Amino acid sequence: MMDAPQGATMDRILQEISAVGRRLEGMDSRMISLTEETKSMRLDIAGFQSRVTTLEQRVTAVEMQATLTENRDQELIYLHSKVVDLEDRSRRDNVRFLGFPEEIEGAVVQSFPKDILPQLTGLTFDPPLEFQRAHRLGPKHREGANHPRPIIACFLRHTLVSQLLQKARAQGPFRMNDLQIRMTADFSKETSDLRKAFLALCPVCDN
């Protein structure tokens, strides 16, 4: 038969074992909870990774589109500059005459190379000035007398055109009876606008 001290010791041991068991059960419960949380976190991370991948794909697509747009814009700018250059080259033999009244047509236009231009400029052209065609520019203004349209003449020799325009730049407007006649190169609209903007900043650069 077990004595009292031994019985008390065994009771304490059993109580401690029972307490340890309960703690282990609590730890198991917490471990299960941690495992579930870990699984949930893994699922969340997988979801985040999927969204990040989707965003990266979208950013890549946007960057590619931006690159294509930039390349297209650069190509359009280049093509536009080439068109402007070709248009200016096709007009290099043209001269604009401003100041001739609307009523002066026909015979006066035909006498440009022989009489009017040498008389206006004081230049002697050798070989003589010849042009392919001459015509008014644009539709007639309702106030034609006050807003005469320019006359454009296309000459056969560019070297003589350069000589004529150089004289016009150096001398300024020419006088013919009561008329004030000006001559300019026939630039494209883009080049003309750019030239006007440049001369507005540097008026003396026109000489």
JSON list of N, CA, C and O in Angstrom, two decimals, residues 87-88 90-100 109 112 116-117 120-121 131 133-139 148-155 160-162 164-169 172-174 180-193 195-196:
[
{"chain": "A", "resi": 87, "resn": "GLU", "atom": "N", "xyz": [8.41, 70.75, -102.46]},
{"chain": "A", "resi": 87, "resn": "GLU", "atom": "CA", "xyz": [7.57, 71.86, -102.94]},
{"chain": "A", "resi": 87, "resn": "GLU", "atom": "C", "xyz": [8.40, 73.12, -103.16]},
{"chain": "A", "resi": 87, "resn": "GLU", "atom": "O", "xyz": [8.24, 73.82, -104.16]},
{"chain": "A", "resi": 88, "resn": "ASP", "atom": "N", "xyz": [9.31, 73.42, -102.22]},
{"chain": "A", "resi": 88, "resn": "ASP", "atom": "CA", "xyz": [10.17, 74.59, -102.39]},
{"chain": "A", "resi": 88, "resn": "ASP", "atom": "C", "xyz": [11.07, 74.44, -103.62]},
{"chain": "A", "resi": 88, "resn": "ASP", "atom": "O", "xyz": [11.31, 75.41, -104.35]},
{"chain": "A", "resi": 90, "resn": "SER", "atom": "N", "xyz": [10.38, 72.75, -106.29]},
{"chain": "A", "resi": 90, "resn": "SER", "atom": "CA", "xyz": [9.58, 72.90, -107.51]},
{"chain": "A", "resi": 90, "resn": "SER", "atom": "C", "xyz": [9.22, 74.36, -107.79]},
{"chain": "A", "resi": 90, "resn": "SER", "atom": "O", "xyz": [8.87, 74.71, -108.91]},
{"chain": "A", "resi": 91, "resn": "ARG", "atom": "N", "xyz": [9.36, 75.23, -106.76]},
{"chain": "A", "resi": 91, "resn": "ARG", "atom": "CA", "xyz": [9.04, 76.65, -106.92]},
{"chain": "A", "resi": 91, "resn": "ARG", "atom": "C", "xyz": [10.28, 77.53, -107.08]},
{"chain": "A", "resi": 91, "resn": "ARG", "atom": "O", "xyz": [10.16, 78.76, -107.10]},
{"chain": "A", "resi": 92, "resn": "ARG", "atom": "N", "xyz": [11.43, 76.92, -107.14]},
{"chain": "A", "resi": 92, "resn": "ARG", "atom": "CA", "xyz": [12.68, 77.70, -107.10]},
{"chain": "A", "resi": 92, "resn": "ARG", "atom": "C", "xyz": [12.82, 78.65, -108.29]},
{"chain": "A", "resi": 92, "resn": "ARG", "atom": "O", "xyz": [13.56, 79.63, -108.21]},
{"chain": "A", "resi": 93, "resn": "ASP", "atom": "N", "xyz": [12.13, 78.36, -109.40]},
{"chain": "A", "resi": 93, "resn": "ASP", "atom": "CA", "xyz": [12.21, 79.24, -110.58]},
{"chain": "A", "resi": 93, "resn": "ASP", "atom": "C", "xyz": [11.06, 80.23, -110.65]},
{"chain": "A", "resi": 93, "resn": "ASP", "atom": "O", "xyz": [10.91, 80.93, -111.65]},
{"chain": "A", "resi": 94, "resn": "ASN", "atom": "N", "xyz": [10.26, 80.28, -109.58]},
{"chain": "A", "resi": 94, "resn": "ASN", "atom": "CA", "xyz": [9.10, 81.21, -109.55]},
{"chain": "A", "resi": 94, "resn": "ASN", "atom": "C", "xyz": [9.48, 82.51, -108.85]},
{"chain": "A", "resi": 94, "resn": "ASN", "atom": "O", "xyz": [10.29, 82.53, -107.92]},
{"chain": "A", "resi": 95, "resn": "VAL", "atom": "N", "xyz": [8.85, 83.58, -109.29]},
{"chain": "A", "resi": 95, "resn": "VAL", "atom": "CA", "xyz": [8.97, 84.89, -108.63]},
{"chain": "A", "resi": 95, "resn": "VAL", "atom": "C", "xyz": [7.58, 85.48, -108.48]},
{"chain": "A", "resi": 95, "resn": "VAL", "atom": "O", "xyz": [6.77, 85.44, -109.41]},
{"chain": "A", "resi": 96, "resn": "ARG", "atom": "N", "xyz": [7.32, 85.99, -107.29]},
{"chain": "A", "resi": 96, "resn": "ARG", "atom": "CA", "xyz": [6.04, 86.66, -107.03]},
{"chain": "A", "resi": 96, "resn": "ARG", "atom": "C", "xyz": [6.21, 88.17, -107.22]},
{"chain": "A", "resi": 96, "resn": "ARG", "atom": "O", "xyz": [7.14, 88.76, -106.68]},
{"chain": "A", "resi": 97, "resn": "PHE", "atom": "N", "xyz": [5.28, 88.76, -107.94]},
{"chain": "A", "resi": 97, "resn": "PHE", "atom": "CA", "xyz": [5.25, 90.21, -108.15]},
{"chain": "A", "resi": 97, "resn": "PHE", "atom": "C", "xyz": [4.01, 90.77, -107.47]},
{"chain": "A", "resi": 97, "resn": "PHE", "atom": "O", "xyz": [2.90, 90.35, -107.76]},
{"chain": "A", "resi": 98, "resn": "LEU", "atom": "N", "xyz": [4.24, 91.70, -106.54]},
{"chain": "A", "resi": 98, "resn": "LEU", "atom": "CA", "xyz": [3.13, 92.29, -105.79]},
{"chain": "A", "resi": 98, "resn": "LEU", "atom": "C", "xyz": [3.06, 93.77, -106.09]},
{"chain": "A", "resi": 98, "resn": "LEU", "atom": "O", "xyz": [4.08, 94.47, -106.09]},
{"chain": "A", "resi": 99, "resn": "GLY", "atom": "N", "xyz": [1.84, 94.25, -106.33]},
{"chain": "A", "resi": 99, "resn": "GLY", "atom": "CA", "xyz": [1.64, 95.67, -106.57]},
{"chain": "A", "resi": 99, "resn": "GLY", "atom": "C", "xyz": [1.03, 96.00, -107.91]},
{"chain": "A", "resi": 99, "resn": "GLY", "atom": "O", "xyz": [0.58, 97.14, -108.13]},
{"chain": "A", "resi": 100, "resn": "PHE", "atom": "N", "xyz": [0.99, 95.03, -108.83]},
{"chain": "A", "resi": 100, "resn": "PHE", "atom": "CA", "xyz": [0.36, 95.28, -110.13]},
{"chain": "A", "resi": 100, "resn": "PHE", "atom": "C", "xyz": [-1.16, 95.25, -109.97]},
{"chain": "A", "resi": 100, "resn": "PHE", "atom": "O", "xyz": [-1.70, 94.27, -109.45]},
{"chain": "A", "resi": 109, "resn": "VAL", "atom": "N", "xyz": [1.93, 91.39, -118.68]},
{"chain": "A", "resi": 109, "resn": "VAL", "atom": "CA", "xyz": [2.55, 90.15, -118.22]},
{"chain": "A", "resi": 109, "resn": "VAL", "atom": "C", "xyz": [3.50, 89.61, -119.28]},
{"chain": "A", "resi": 109, "resn": "VAL", "atom": "O", "xyz": [4.61, 89.17, -118.99]},
{"chain": "A", "resi": 112, "resn": "PHE", "atom": "N", "xyz": [6.99, 91.30, -119.39]},
{"chain": "A", "resi": 112, "resn": "PHE", "atom": "CA", "xyz": [7.87, 91.21, -118.23]},
{"chain": "A", "resi": 112, "resn": "PHE", "atom": "C", "xyz": [9.34, 91.06, -118.62]},
{"chain": "A", "resi": 112, "resn": "PHE", "atom": "O", "xyz": [10.18, 91.88, -118.24]},
{"chain": "A", "resi": 116, "resn": "ILE", "atom": "N", "xyz": [9.61, 95.34, -118.80]},
{"chain": "A", "resi": 116, "resn": "ILE", "atom": "CA", "xyz": [9.28, 95.80, -117.45]},
{"chain": "A", "resi": 116, "resn": "ILE", "atom": "C", "xyz": [10.39, 95.49, -116.45]},
{"chain": "A", "resi": 116, "resn": "ILE", "atom": "O", "xyz": [10.82, 96.37, -115.69]},
{"chain": "A", "resi": 117, "resn": "LEU", "atom": "N", "xyz": [10.88, 94.25, -116.42]},
{"chain": "A", "resi": 117, "resn": "LEU", "atom": "CA", "xyz": [11.88, 93.88, -115.40]},
{"chain": "A", "resi": 117, "resn": "LEU", "atom": "C", "xyz": [13.20, 94.62, -115.59]},
{"chain": "A", "resi": 117, "resn": "LEU", "atom": "O", "xyz": [13.76, 95.13, -114.61]},
{"chain": "A", "resi": 120, "resn": "LEU", "atom": "N", "xyz": [12.48, 98.13, -114.35]},
{"chain": "A", "resi": 120, "resn": "LEU", "atom": "CA", "xyz": [12.31, 98.23, -112.89]},
{"chain": "A", "resi": 120, "resn": "LEU", "atom": "C", "xyz": [13.65, 98.08, -112.17]},
{"chain": "A", "resi": 120, "resn": "LEU", "atom": "O", "xyz": [13.96, 98.83, -111.25]},
{"chain": "A", "resi": 121, "resn": "THR", "atom": "N", "xyz": [14.44, 97.10, -112.55]},
{"chain": "A", "resi": 121, "resn": "THR", "atom": "CA", "xyz": [15.64, 96.74, -111.79]},
{"chain": "A", "resi": 121, "resn": "THR", "atom": "C", "xyz": [16.90, 97.45, -112.26]},
{"chain": "A", "resi": 121, "resn": "THR", "atom": "O", "xyz": [17.88, 97.54, -111.50]},
{"chain": "A", "resi": 131, "resn": "PHE", "atom": "N", "xyz": [10.23, 83.24, -119.45]},
{"chain": "A", "resi": 131, "resn": "PHE", "atom": "CA", "xyz": [9.45, 82.49, -118.48]},
{"chain": "A", "resi": 131, "resn": "PHE", "atom": "C", "xyz": [8.48, 81.56, -119.19]},
{"chain": "A", "resi": 131, "resn": "PHE", "atom": "O", "xyz": [8.09, 81.79, -120.33]},
{"chain": "A", "resi": 133, "resn": "ARG", "atom": "N", "xyz": [5.43, 80.58, -117.86]},
{"chain": "A", "resi": 133, "resn": "ARG", "atom": "CA", "xyz": [4.03, 80.98, -117.67]},
{"chain": "A", "resi": 133, "resn": "ARG", "atom": "C", "xyz": [3.98, 82.07, -116.61]},
{"chain": "A", "resi": 133, "resn": "ARG", "atom": "O", "xyz": [4.91, 82.23, -115.81]},
{"chain": "A", "resi": 134, "resn": "ALA", "atom": "N", "xyz": [2.87, 82.79, -116.59]},
{"chain": "A", "resi": 134, "resn": "ALA", "atom": "CA", "xyz": [2.63, 83.81, -115.57]},
{"chain": "A", "resi": 134, "resn": "ALA", "atom": "C", "xyz": [1.13, 83.90, -115.34]},
{"chain": "A", "resi": 134, "resn": "ALA", "atom": "O", "xyz": [0.34, 83.84, -116.29]},
{"chain": "A", "resi": 135, "resn": "HIS", "atom": "N", "xyz": [0.73, 84.02, -114.08]},
{"chain": "A", "resi": 135, "resn": "HIS", "atom": "CA", "xyz": [-0.70, 84.05, -113.77]},
{"chain": "A", "resi": 135, "resn": "HIS", "atom": "C", "xyz": [-0.92, 84.70, -112.41]},
{"chain": "A", "resi": 135, "resn": "HIS", "atom": "O", "xyz": [0.00, 84.80, -111.59]},
{"chain": "A", "resi": 136, "resn": "ARG", "atom": "N", "xyz": [-2.15, 85.12, -112.18]},
{"chain": "A", "resi": 136, "resn": "ARG", "atom": "CA", "xyz": [-2.53, 85.64, -110.87]},
{"chain": "A", "resi": 136, "resn": "ARG", "atom": "C", "xyz": [-2.68, 84.50, -109.88]},
{"chain": "A", "resi": 136, "resn": "ARG", "atom": "O", "xyz": [-3.03, 83.37, -110.25]},
{"chain": "A", "resi": 137, "resn": "LEU", "atom": "N", "xyz": [-2.44, 84.80, -108.62]},
{"chain": "A", "resi": 137, "resn": "LEU", "atom": "CA", "xyz": [-2.52, 83.79, -107.58]},
{"chain": "A", "resi": 137, "resn": "LEU", "atom": "C", "xyz": [-3.84, 83.91, -106.82]},
{"chain": "A", "resi": 137, "resn": "LEU", "atom": "O", "xyz": [-4.14, 84.96, -106.25]},
{"chain": "A", "resi": 138, "resn": "GLY", "atom": "N", "xyz": [-4.62, 82.84, -106.82]},
{"chain": "A", "resi": 138, "resn": "GLY", "atom": "CA", "xyz": [-5.83, 82.78, -106.02]},
{"chain": "A", "resi": 138, "resn": "GLY", "atom": "C", "xyz": [-7.01, 83.48, -106.66]},
{"chain": "A", "resi": 138, "resn": "GLY", "atom": "O", "xyz": [-6.90, 84.14, -107.70]},
{"chain": "A", "resi": 139, "resn": "PRO", "atom": "N", "xyz": [-8.18, 83.36, -105.99]},
{"chain": "A", "resi": 139, "resn": "PRO", "atom": "CA", "xyz": [-9.40, 84.00, -106.51]},
{"chain": "A", "resi": 139, "resn": "PRO", "atom": "C", "xyz": [-9.35, 85.52, -106.33]},
{"chain": "A", "resi": 139, "resn": "PRO", "atom": "O", "xyz": [-8.69, 86.02, -105.42]},
{"chain": "A", "resi": 148, "resn": "PRO", "atom": "N", "xyz": [-4.98, 93.82, -104.92]},
{"chain": "A", "resi": 148, "resn": "PRO", "atom": "CA", "xyz": [-4.59, 93.09, -106.13]},
{"chain": "A", "resi": 148, "resn": "PRO", "atom": "C", "xyz": [-3.86, 91.79, -105.78]},
{"chain": "A", "resi": 148, "resn": "PRO", "atom": "O", "xyz": [-3.06, 91.74, -104.85]},
{"chain": "A", "resi": 149, "resn": "ARG", "atom": "N", "xyz": [-4.19, 90.75, -106.53]},
{"chain": "A", "resi": 149, "resn": "ARG", "atom": "CA", "xyz": [-3.54, 89.46, -106.30]},
{"chain": "A", "resi": 149, "resn": "ARG", "atom": "C", "xyz": [-2.11, 89.48, -106.84]},
{"chain": "A", "resi": 149, "resn": "ARG", "atom": "O", "xyz": [-1.81, 90.17, -107.80]},
{"chain": "A", "resi": 150, "resn": "PRO", "atom": "N", "xyz": [-1.23, 88.71, -106.22]},
{"chain": "A", "resi": 150, "resn": "PRO", "atom": "CA", "xyz": [0.14, 88.62, -106.75]},
{"chain": "A", "resi": 150, "resn": "PRO", "atom": "C", "xyz": [0.13, 87.97, -108.13]},
{"chain": "A", "resi": 150, "resn": "PRO", "atom": "O", "xyz": [-0.75, 87.17, -108.46]},
{"chain": "A", "resi": 151, "resn": "ILE", "atom": "N", "xyz": [1.12, 88.31, -108.92]},
{"chain": "A", "resi": 151, "resn": "ILE", "atom": "CA", "xyz": [1.38, 87.61, -110.18]},
{"chain": "A", "resi": 151, "resn": "ILE", "atom": "C", "xyz": [2.59, 86.71, -109.97]},
{"chain": "A", "resi": 151, "resn": "ILE", "atom": "O", "xyz": [3.62, 87.14, -109.44]},
{"chain": "A", "resi": 152, "resn": "ILE", "atom": "N", "xyz": [2.44, 85.46, -110.36]},
{"chain": "A", "resi": 152, "resn": "ILE", "atom": "CA", "xyz": [3.55, 84.50, -110.25]},
{"chain": "A", "resi": 152, "resn": "ILE", "atom": "C", "xyz": [4.05, 84.20, -111.65]},
{"chain": "A", "resi": 152, "resn": "ILE", "atom": "O", "xyz": [3.27, 83.83, -112.53]},
{"chain": "A", "resi": 153, "resn": "ALA", "atom": "N", "xyz": [5.34, 84.36, -111.85]},
{"chain": "A", "resi": 153, "resn": "ALA", "atom": "CA", "xyz": [5.97, 84.02, -113.12]},
{"chain": "A", "resi": 153, "resn": "ALA", "atom": "C", "xyz": [7.00, 82.93, -112.89]},
{"chain": "A", "resi": 153, "resn": "ALA", "atom": "O", "xyz": [7.79, 83.00, -111.95]},
{"chain": "A", "resi": 154, "resn": "CYS", "atom": "N", "xyz": [6.96, 81.91, -113.76]},
{"chain": "A", "resi": 154, "resn": "CYS", "atom": "CA", "xyz": [7.92, 80.81, -113.69]},
{"chain": "A", "resi": 154, "resn": "CYS", "atom": "C", "xyz": [8.95, 81.02, -114.81]},
{"chain": "A", "resi": 154, "resn": "CYS", "atom": "O", "xyz": [8.62, 80.92, -115.99]},
{"chain": "A", "resi": 155, "resn": "PHE", "atom": "N", "xyz": [10.19, 81.31, -114.42]},
{"chain": "A", "resi": 155, "resn": "PHE", "atom": "CA", "xyz": [11.24, 81.61, -115.39]},
{"chain": "A", "resi": 155, "resn": "PHE", "atom": "C", "xyz": [11.99, 80.35, -115.80]},
{"chain": "A", "resi": 155, "resn": "PHE", "atom": "O", "xyz": [11.95, 79.32, -115.11]},
{"chain": "A", "resi": 160, "resn": "LEU", "atom": "N", "xyz": [19.27, 83.50, -113.39]},
{"chain": "A", "resi": 160, "resn": "LEU", "atom": "CA", "xyz": [18.77, 84.85, -113.59]},
{"chain": "A", "resi": 160, "resn": "LEU", "atom": "C", "xyz": [17.70, 85.20, -112.55]},
{"chain": "A", "resi": 160, "resn": "LEU", "atom": "O", "xyz": [17.57, 86.36, -112.16]},
{"chain": "A", "resi": 161, "resn": "VAL", "atom": "N", "xyz": [16.96, 84.19, -112.11]},
{"chain": "A", "resi": 161, "resn": "VAL", "atom": "CA", "xyz": [15.99, 84.41, -111.04]},
{"chain": "A", "resi": 161, "resn": "VAL", "atom": "C", "xyz": [16.73, 84.83, -109.76]},
{"chain": "A", "resi": 161, "resn": "VAL", "atom": "O", "xyz": [16.32, 85.76, -109.06]},
{"chain": "A", "resi": 162, "resn": "SER", "atom": "N", "xyz": [17.84, 84.16, -109.45]},
{"chain": "A", "resi": 162, "resn": "SER", "atom": "CA", "xyz": [18.63, 84.52, -108.27]},
{"chain": "A", "resi": 162, "resn": "SER", "atom": "C", "xyz": [19.15, 85.94, -108.38]},
{"chain": "A", "resi": 162, "resn": "SER", "atom": "O", "xyz": [19.15, 86.71, -107.40]},
{"chain": "A", "resi": 164, "resn": "LEU", "atom": "N", "xyz": [17.80, 88.37, -110.07]},
{"chain": "A", "resi": 164, "resn": "LEU", "atom": "CA", "xyz": [16.65, 89.27, -109.94]},
{"chain": "A", "resi": 164, "resn": "LEU", "atom": "C", "xyz": [16.24, 89.43, -108.47]},
{"chain": "A", "resi": 164, "resn": "LEU", "atom": "O", "xyz": [16.01, 90.55, -107.99]},
{"chain": "A", "resi": 165, "resn": "LEU", "atom": "N", "xyz": [16.18, 88.34, -107.73]},
{"chain": "A", "resi": 165, "resn": "LEU", "atom": "CA", "xyz": [15.78, 88.40, -106.32]},
{"chain": "A", "resi": 165, "resn": "LEU", "atom": "C", "xyz": [16.84, 89.09, -105.46]},
{"chain": "A", "resi": 165, "resn": "LEU", "atom": "O", "xyz": [16.51, 89.78, -104.50]},
{"chain": "A", "resi": 166, "resn": "GLN", "atom": "N", "xyz": [18.11, 88.88, -105.80]},
{"chain": "A", "resi": 166, "resn": "GLN", "atom": "CA", "xyz": [19.18, 89.56, -105.07]},
{"chain": "A", "resi": 166, "resn": "GLN", "atom": "C", "xyz": [19.07, 91.08, -105.22]},
{"chain": "A", "resi": 166, "resn": "GLN", "atom": "O", "xyz": [19.24, 91.83, -104.26]},
{"chain": "A", "resi": 167, "resn": "LYS", "atom": "N", "xyz": [18.75, 91.51, -106.43]},
{"chain": "A", "resi": 167, "resn": "LYS", "atom": "CA", "xyz": [18.57, 92.94, -106.68]},
{"chain": "A", "resi": 167, "resn": "LYS", "atom": "C", "xyz": [17.35, 93.46, -105.92]},
{"chain": "A", "resi": 167, "resn": "LYS", "atom": "O", "xyz": [17.39, 94.56, -105.33]},
{"chain": "A", "resi": 168, "resn": "ALA", "atom": "N", "xyz": [16.29, 92.67, -105.89]},
{"chain": "A", "resi": 168, "resn": "ALA", "atom": "CA", "xyz": [15.07, 93.08, -105.17]},
{"chain": "A", "resi": 168, "resn": "ALA", "atom": "C", "xyz": [15.33, 93.21, -103.68]},
{"chain": "A", "resi": 168, "resn": "ALA", "atom": "O", "xyz": [14.84, 94.13, -103.02]},
{"chain": "A", "resi": 169, "resn": "ARG", "atom": "N", "xyz": [16.12, 92.29, -103.09]},
{"chain": "A", "resi": 169, "resn": "ARG", "atom": "CA", "xyz": [16.43, 92.37, -101.66]},
{"chain": "A", "resi": 169, "resn": "ARG", "atom": "C", "xyz": [17.31, 93.58, -101.35]},
{"chain": "A", "resi": 169, "resn": "ARG", "atom": "O", "xyz": [17.15, 94.22, -100.31]},
{"chain": "A", "resi": 172, "resn": "GLY", "atom": "N", "xyz": [14.95, 96.92, -102.50]},
{"chain": "A", "resi": 172, "resn": "GLY", "atom": "CA", "xyz": [13.62, 97.09, -101.90]},
{"chain": "A", "resi": 172, "resn": "GLY", "atom": "C", "xyz": [12.56, 97.26, -102.96]},
{"chain": "A", "resi": 172, "resn": "GLY", "atom": "O", "xyz": [12.74, 96.87, -104.11]},
{"chain": "A", "resi": 173, "resn": "PRO", "atom": "N", "xyz": [11.41, 97.85, -102.60]},
{"chain": "A", "resi": 173, "resn": "PRO", "atom": "CA", "xyz": [10.33, 98.03, -103.58]},
{"chain": "A", "resi": 173, "resn": "PRO", "atom": "C", "xyz": [10.79, 98.87, -104.77]},
{"chain": "A", "resi": 173, "resn": "PRO", "atom": "O", "xyz": [11.52, 99.85, -104.62]},
{"chain": "A", "resi": 174, "resn": "PHE", "atom": "N", "xyz": [10.32, 98.49, -105.96]},
{"chain": "A", "resi": 174, "resn": "PHE", "atom": "CA", "xyz": [10.64, 99.22, -107.19]},
{"chain": "A", "resi": 174, "resn": "PHE", "atom": "C", "xyz": [9.48, 100.16, -107.53]},
{"chain": "A", "resi": 174, "resn": "PHE", "atom": "O", "xyz": [8.33, 99.90, -107.19]},
{"chain": "A", "resi": 180, "resn": "GLN", "atom": "N", "xyz": [4.10, 100.79, -106.75]},
{"chain": "A", "resi": 180, "resn": "GLN", "atom": "CA", "xyz": [5.22, 100.28, -105.95]},
{"chain": "A", "resi": 180, "resn": "GLN", "atom": "C", "xyz": [5.21, 98.76, -106.09]},
{"chain": "A", "resi": 180, "resn": "GLN", "atom": "O", "xyz": [4.29, 98.08, -105.62]},
{"chain": "A", "resi": 181, "resn": "ILE", "atom": "N", "xyz": [6.23, 98.24, -106.75]},
{"chain": "A", "resi": 181, "resn": "ILE", "atom": "CA", "xyz": [6.27, 96.82, -107.08]},
{"chain": "A", "resi": 181, "resn": "ILE", "atom": "C", "xyz": [7.31, 96.12, -106.20]},
{"chain": "A", "resi": 181, "resn": "ILE", "atom": "O", "xyz": [8.44, 96.59, -106.06]},
{"chain": "A", "resi": 182, "resn": "ARG", "atom": "N", "xyz": [6.91, 95.00, -105.63]},
{"chain": "A", "resi": 182, "resn": "ARG", "atom": "CA", "xyz": [7.84, 94.19, -104.84]},
{"chain": "A", "resi": 182, "resn": "ARG", "atom": "C", "xyz": [7.95, 92.80, -105.47]},
{"chain": "A", "resi": 182, "resn": "ARG", "atom": "O", "xyz": [7.00, 92.29, -106.07]},
{"chain": "A", "resi": 183, "resn": "MET", "atom": "N", "xyz": [9.10, 92.19, -105.32]},
{"chain": "A", "resi": 183, "resn": "MET", "atom": "CA", "xyz": [9.36, 90.85, -105.84]},
{"chain": "A", "resi": 183, "resn": "MET", "atom": "C", "xyz": [9.86, 89.96, -104.71]},
{"chain": "A", "resi": 183, "resn": "MET", "atom": "O", "xyz": [10.72, 90.37, -103.93]},
{"chain": "A", "resi": 184, "resn": "THR", "atom": "N", "xyz": [9.33, 88.78, -104.64]},
{"chain": "A", "resi": 184, "resn": "THR", "atom": "CA", "xyz": [9.76, 87.82, -103.62]},
{"chain": "A", "resi": 184, "resn": "THR", "atom": "C", "xyz": [9.84, 86.43, -104.24]},
{"chain": "A", "resi": 184, "resn": "THR", "atom": "O", "xyz": [9.23, 86.15, -105.27]},
{"chain": "A", "resi": 185, "resn": "ALA", "atom": "N", "xyz": [10.59, 85.57, -103.57]},
{"chain": "A", "resi": 185, "resn": "ALA", "atom": "CA", "xyz": [10.63, 84.16, -103.97]},
{"chain": "A", "resi": 185, "resn": "ALA", "atom": "C", "xyz": [9.29, 83.51, -103.66]},
{"chain": "A", "resi": 185, "resn": "ALA", "atom": "O", "xyz": [8.54, 83.96, -102.77]},
{"chain": "A", "resi": 186, "resn": "ASP", "atom": "N", "xyz": [8.98, 82.47, -104.38]},
{"chain": "A", "resi": 186, "resn": "ASP", "atom": "CA", "xyz": [7.70, 81.77, -104.20]},
{"chain": "A", "resi": 186, "resn": "ASP", "atom": "C", "xyz": [7.89, 80.55, -103.32]},
{"chain": "A", "resi": 186, "resn": "ASP", "atom": "O", "xyz": [8.02, 79.42, -103.79]},
{"chain": "A", "resi": 187, "resn": "PHE", "atom": "N", "xyz": [7.94, 80.80, -101.99]},
{"chain": "A", "resi": 187, "resn": "PHE", "atom": "CA", "xyz": [8.14, 79.70, -101.06]},
{"chain": "A", "resi": 187, "resn": "PHE", "atom": "C", "xyz": [6.82, 78.98, -100.77]},
{"chain": "A", "resi": 187, "resn": "PHE", "atom": "O", "xyz": [5.73, 79.53, -100.99]},
{"chain": "A", "resi": 188, "resn": "SER", "atom": "N", "xyz": [6.92, 77.76, -100.24]},
{"chain": "A", "resi": 188, "resn": "SER", "atom": "CA", "xyz": [5.75, 77.07, -99.72]},
{"chain": "A", "resi": 188, "resn": "SER", "atom": "C", "xyz": [5.23, 77.81, -98.49]},
{"chain": "A", "resi": 188, "resn": "SER", "atom": "O", "xyz": [5.93, 78.64, -97.91]},
{"chain": "A", "resi": 189, "resn": "LYS", "atom": "N", "xyz": [4.00, 77.52, -98.09]},
{"chain": "A", "resi": 189, "resn": "LYS", "atom": "CA", "xyz": [3.40, 78.20, -96.94]},
{"chain": "A", "resi": 189, "resn": "LYS", "atom": "C", "xyz": [4.23, 77.96, -95.68]},
{"chain": "A", "resi": 189, "resn": "LYS", "atom": "O", "xyz": [4.45, 78.88, -94.89]},
{"chain": "A", "resi": 190, "resn": "GLU", "atom": "N", "xyz": [4.70, 76.72, -95.47]},
{"chain": "A", "resi": 190, "resn": "GLU", "atom": "CA", "xyz": [5.47, 76.41, -94.27]},
{"chain": "A", "resi": 190, "resn": "GLU", "atom": "C", "xyz": [6.76, 77.21, -94.22]},
{"chain": "A", "resi": 190, "resn": "GLU", "atom": "O", "xyz": [7.11, 77.80, -93.20]},
{"chain": "A", "resi": 191, "resn": "THR", "atom": "N", "xyz": [7.47, 77.24, -95.35]},
{"chain": "A", "resi": 191, "resn": "THR", "atom": "CA", "xyz": [8.73, 77.98, -95.40]},
{"chain": "A", "resi": 191, "resn": "THR", "atom": "C", "xyz": [8.49, 79.47, -95.27]},
{"chain": "A", "resi": 191, "resn": "THR", "atom": "O", "xyz": [9.24, 80.19, -94.61]},
{"chain": "A", "resi": 192, "resn": "SER", "atom": "N", "xyz": [7.41, 79.95, -95.91]},
{"chain": "A", "resi": 192, "resn": "SER", "atom": "CA", "xyz": [7.09, 81.38, -95.85]},
{"chain": "A", "resi": 192, "resn": "SER", "atom": "C", "xyz": [6.78, 81.80, -94.41]},
{"chain": "A", "resi": 192, "resn": "SER", "atom": "O", "xyz": [7.25, 82.84, -93.94]},
{"chain": "A", "resi": 193, "resn": "ASP", "atom": "N", "xyz": [5.98, 80.98, -93.70]},
{"chain": "A", "resi": 193, "resn": "ASP", "atom": "CA", "xyz": [5.65, 81.30, -92.30]},
{"chain": "A", "resi": 193, "resn": "ASP", "atom": "C", "xyz": [6.90, 81.27, -91.43]},
{"chain": "A", "resi": 193, "resn": "ASP", "atom": "O", "xyz": [7.08, 82.13, -90.56]},
{"chain": "A", "resi": 195, "resn": "ARG", "atom": "N", "xyz": [9.95, 81.81, -92.42]},
{"chain": "A", "resi": 195, "resn": "ARG", "atom": "CA", "xyz": [10.79, 82.96, -92.80]},
{"chain": "A", "resi": 195, "resn": "ARG", "atom": "C", "xyz": [10.25, 84.25, -92.17]},
{"chain": "A", "resi": 195, "resn": "ARG", "atom": "O", "xyz": [11.02, 85.08, -91.68]},
{"chain": "A", "resi": 196, "resn": "LYS", "atom": "N", "xyz": [8.93, 84.41, -92.16]},
{"chain": "A", "resi": 196, "resn": "LYS", "atom": "CA", "xyz": [8.34, 85.60, -91.55]},
{"chain": "A", "resi": 196, "resn": "LYS", "atom": "C", "xyz": [8.65, 85.65, -90.05]},
{"chain": "A", "resi": 196, "resn": "LYS", "atom": "O", "xyz": [8.96, 86.72, -89.51]}
]
